[in-house]
Amino acid sequence: MKKRAASFFKDLYEQADELENSAGTAEDLSPLYSSLRKINERYNDRQLIGRGARKEVYRVYDQRACRHVAMAQLRPELGSEYYDEFLREAHITARLDHSAIIKLFNMGVADDERPFYTMEFKSGDSLETVIRRHRKSSEDWPVHQRLNIFLRICEAIEYAHSQRVLHLDI
């Protein structure tokens, strides 16, 4: 029995040695790692989806995470005196963890020296669009649907307040 076990382990060791010697390149062993190393520009395929007084929001493709995200960036005409305010908003948002609050993924400085942050990309209509559509429509918008939306907003605001965060645009 001991002889058979010794022979088994010897064969196993020789097979492992053969595998190690025939193992190919680092790219063959770690294709995902290798592909990440080759990415020069993380975000591409920029499409403007919104513009406010101070920032623009783009839908971009994150090549590292292989998904679309939203990228907020200060408007190009705004100077560096707005950078910290913009980044502070990102830091505050990153601290919040609620299903009705967008999750922040990344922060950085773009090639044009403007700060940016990326967050969840949510498709669909904005609340403003939904309200406008129902105002123009002749169909009834049931009170319980409107109240459900209102309650979700209230829950998100209550959570933010519990985290000592005030939303200054409400």
Short mmCIF file of C-alpha atoms in Angstrom, two decimals:
data_model
loop_
_atom_site.label_atom_id
_atom_site.label_comp_id
_atom_site.label_asym_id
_atom_site.label_seq_id
_atom_site.Cartn_x
_atom_site.Cartn_y
_atom_site.Cartn_z
CA MET A 1 0.00 0.00 0.00
CA LYS A 2 2.81 2.43 0.91
CA LYS A 3 4.59 1.57 -2.37
CA ARG A 4 1.44 2.28 -4.37
CA ALA A 5 0.90 5.61 -2.57
CA ALA A 6 4.53 6.61 -3.15
CA SER A 7 4.20 5.74 -6.85
CA PHE A 8 0.93 7.69 -7.07
CA PHE A 9 2.49 10.81 -5.53
CA LYS A 10 5.60 10.47 -7.71
CA ASP A 11 3.39 10.34 -10.84
CA LEU A 12 1.37 13.28 -9.58
CA TYR A 13 4.54 15.30 -8.97
CA GLU A 14 5.83 14.50 -12.47
CA GLN A 15 2.50 15.55 -14.03
CA ALA A 16 2.58 18.84 -12.12
CA ASP A 17 6.16 19.40 -13.27
CA GLU A 18 5.13 18.76 -16.91
CA LEU A 19 2.22 21.21 -16.59
CA GLU A 20 4.51 23.87 -15.14
CA ASN A 21 7.01 23.46 -17.97
CA SER A 22 4.34 23.50 -20.71
CA ALA A 23 2.42 26.35 -19.20
CA GLY A 24 2.62 28.95 -21.96
CA THR A 25 2.79 32.72 -21.64
CA ALA A 26 1.54 34.93 -18.86
CA GLU A 27 -1.23 36.04 -21.25
CA ASP A 28 -2.36 32.43 -21.62
CA LEU A 29 -2.39 31.95 -17.85
CA SER A 30 -4.05 35.30 -17.00
CA PRO A 31 -6.00 36.63 -19.99
CA LEU A 32 -8.18 38.99 -17.94
CA TYR A 33 -5.16 40.45 -16.17
CA SER A 34 -3.37 40.86 -19.47
CA SER A 35 -6.35 42.58 -21.10
CA LEU A 36 -6.63 45.03 -18.16
CA ARG A 37 -2.97 45.96 -18.55
CA LYS A 38 -3.54 46.82 -22.21
CA ILE A 39 -6.33 49.35 -21.54
CA ASN A 40 -4.97 52.86 -22.06
CA GLU A 41 -8.22 54.79 -21.98
CA ARG A 42 -10.63 53.44 -19.37
CA TYR A 43 -13.76 55.34 -20.45
CA ASN A 44 -14.86 55.66 -24.05
CA ASP A 45 -17.96 56.01 -26.23
CA ARG A 46 -19.02 59.30 -24.53
CA GLN A 47 -22.61 60.38 -25.11
CA LEU A 48 -23.98 63.51 -23.45
CA ILE A 49 -27.17 62.63 -21.54
CA GLY A 50 -27.67 65.72 -19.38
CA ARG A 51 -26.41 69.18 -18.64
CA GLY A 52 -26.94 71.35 -15.58
CA ALA A 53 -25.66 74.72 -14.45
CA ARG A 54 -22.32 73.31 -13.31
CA LYS A 55 -21.89 69.84 -14.68
CA GLU A 56 -22.42 67.62 -17.67
CA VAL A 57 -23.33 63.96 -17.43
CA TYR A 58 -22.27 61.45 -20.05
CA ARG A 59 -23.02 57.82 -20.67
CA VAL A 60 -19.61 56.16 -21.10
CA TYR A 61 -18.34 52.63 -21.45
CA ASP A 62 -15.98 51.51 -18.67
CA GLN A 63 -13.57 49.14 -20.40
CA ARG A 64 -12.19 47.79 -17.13
CA ALA A 65 -15.55 46.85 -15.62
CA CYS A 66 -17.15 46.06 -19.02
CA ARG A 67 -20.29 48.11 -18.40
CA HIS A 68 -21.86 51.46 -19.12
CA VAL A 69 -21.64 54.06 -16.36
CA ALA A 70 -22.64 57.68 -15.97
CA MET A 71 -19.76 60.17 -15.84
CA ALA A 72 -20.27 63.59 -14.28
CA GLN A 73 -17.79 66.30 -15.17
CA LEU A 74 -17.66 70.03 -14.53
CA ARG A 75 -18.69 72.12 -17.49
CA PRO A 76 -15.59 73.19 -19.44
CA GLU A 77 -16.22 76.93 -18.96
CA LEU A 78 -16.02 76.62 -15.15
CA GLY A 79 -12.64 77.23 -13.56
CA SER A 80 -10.64 75.47 -10.90
CA GLU A 81 -12.45 77.41 -8.14
CA TYR A 82 -15.32 74.91 -8.62
CA TYR A 83 -13.19 71.75 -8.43
CA ASP A 84 -13.39 71.15 -4.68
CA GLU A 85 -17.13 71.78 -4.50
CA PHE A 86 -17.64 69.27 -7.30
CA LEU A 87 -15.38 66.66 -5.66
CA ARG A 88 -16.98 67.22 -2.25
CA GLU A 89 -20.34 66.30 -3.81
CA ALA A 90 -18.78 63.07 -5.07
CA HIS A 91 -17.30 62.24 -1.65
CA ILE A 92 -20.65 62.83 0.04
CA THR A 93 -22.48 60.69 -2.52
CA ALA A 94 -19.93 57.89 -2.11
CA ARG A 95 -20.74 57.69 1.62
CA LEU A 96 -24.44 57.05 1.00
CA ASP A 97 -25.81 53.54 0.61
CA HIS A 98 -29.51 53.52 -0.24
CA SER A 99 -31.38 51.82 -3.07
CA ALA A 100 -32.85 55.13 -4.27
CA ILE A 101 -29.47 56.92 -4.34
CA ILE A 102 -27.08 56.40 -7.23
CA LYS A 103 -23.87 54.55 -6.30
CA LEU A 104 -20.56 56.26 -7.00
CA PHE A 105 -17.84 54.09 -8.56
CA ASN A 106 -14.76 56.17 -9.31
CA MET A 107 -13.29 59.67 -9.14
CA GLY A 108 -10.44 61.14 -11.07
CA VAL A 109 -8.96 63.89 -13.17
CA ALA A 110 -9.45 63.71 -16.94
CA ASP A 111 -6.81 64.47 -19.55
CA ASP A 112 -8.19 68.02 -19.84
CA GLU A 113 -7.50 68.46 -16.07
CA ARG A 114 -11.20 68.63 -15.12
CA PRO A 115 -12.29 66.38 -12.24
CA PHE A 116 -14.92 63.71 -12.88
CA TYR A 117 -16.71 60.94 -11.11
CA THR A 118 -18.49 57.87 -12.40
CA MET A 119 -21.64 56.33 -11.01
CA GLU A 120 -24.37 53.86 -11.82
CA PHE A 121 -26.00 54.41 -15.17
CA LYS A 122 -29.77 54.16 -14.87
CA SER A 123 -31.77 54.03 -18.07
CA GLY A 124 -35.33 55.20 -18.29
CA ASP A 125 -37.18 58.43 -17.82
CA SER A 126 -36.35 61.07 -15.24
CA LEU A 127 -38.95 62.05 -12.66
CA GLU A 128 -39.35 65.35 -14.49
CA THR A 129 -40.14 63.52 -17.75
CA VAL A 130 -42.66 61.24 -16.03
CA ILE A 131 -44.46 64.20 -14.45
CA ARG A 132 -44.55 66.15 -17.73
CA ARG A 133 -45.89 63.14 -19.61
CA HIS A 134 -48.75 62.72 -17.13
CA ARG A 135 -49.58 66.43 -17.17
CA LYS A 136 -49.95 66.33 -20.96
CA SER A 137 -51.80 63.02 -20.99
CA SER A 138 -55.53 62.68 -20.72
CA GLU A 139 -55.21 59.35 -18.87
CA ASP A 140 -55.56 59.31 -15.13
CA TRP A 141 -52.45 58.93 -12.98
CA PRO A 142 -53.64 57.02 -9.92
CA VAL A 143 -52.95 58.66 -6.58
CA HIS A 144 -51.35 55.49 -5.17
CA GLN A 145 -48.70 55.56 -7.97
CA ARG A 146 -47.91 59.20 -7.30
CA LEU A 147 -47.72 58.56 -3.56
CA ASN A 148 -45.38 55.58 -4.07
CA ILE A 149 -42.97 57.78 -6.00
CA PHE A 150 -43.23 60.51 -3.39
CA LEU A 151 -42.59 58.01 -0.56
CA ARG A 152 -39.47 56.66 -2.30
CA ILE A 153 -38.13 60.21 -2.57
CA CYS A 154 -38.96 60.88 1.09
CA GLU A 155 -37.20 57.66 2.16
CA ALA A 156 -34.05 58.62 0.26
CA ILE A 157 -34.07 62.14 1.75
CA GLU A 158 -34.68 60.75 5.25
CA TYR A 159 -31.75 58.36 4.83
CA ALA A 160 -29.48 61.19 3.62
CA HIS A 161 -30.53 63.30 6.60
CA SER A 162 -29.77 60.40 8.94
CA GLN A 163 -26.25 60.46 7.47
CA ARG A 164 -26.04 64.21 8.13
CA VAL A 165 -26.34 65.07 4.43
CA LEU A 166 -28.60 67.82 3.13
CA HIS A 167 -29.59 67.93 -0.55
CA LEU A 168 -29.33 71.59 -1.48
CA ASP A 169 -31.29 71.32 -4.75
CA ILE A 170 -34.60 70.25 -3.23
#
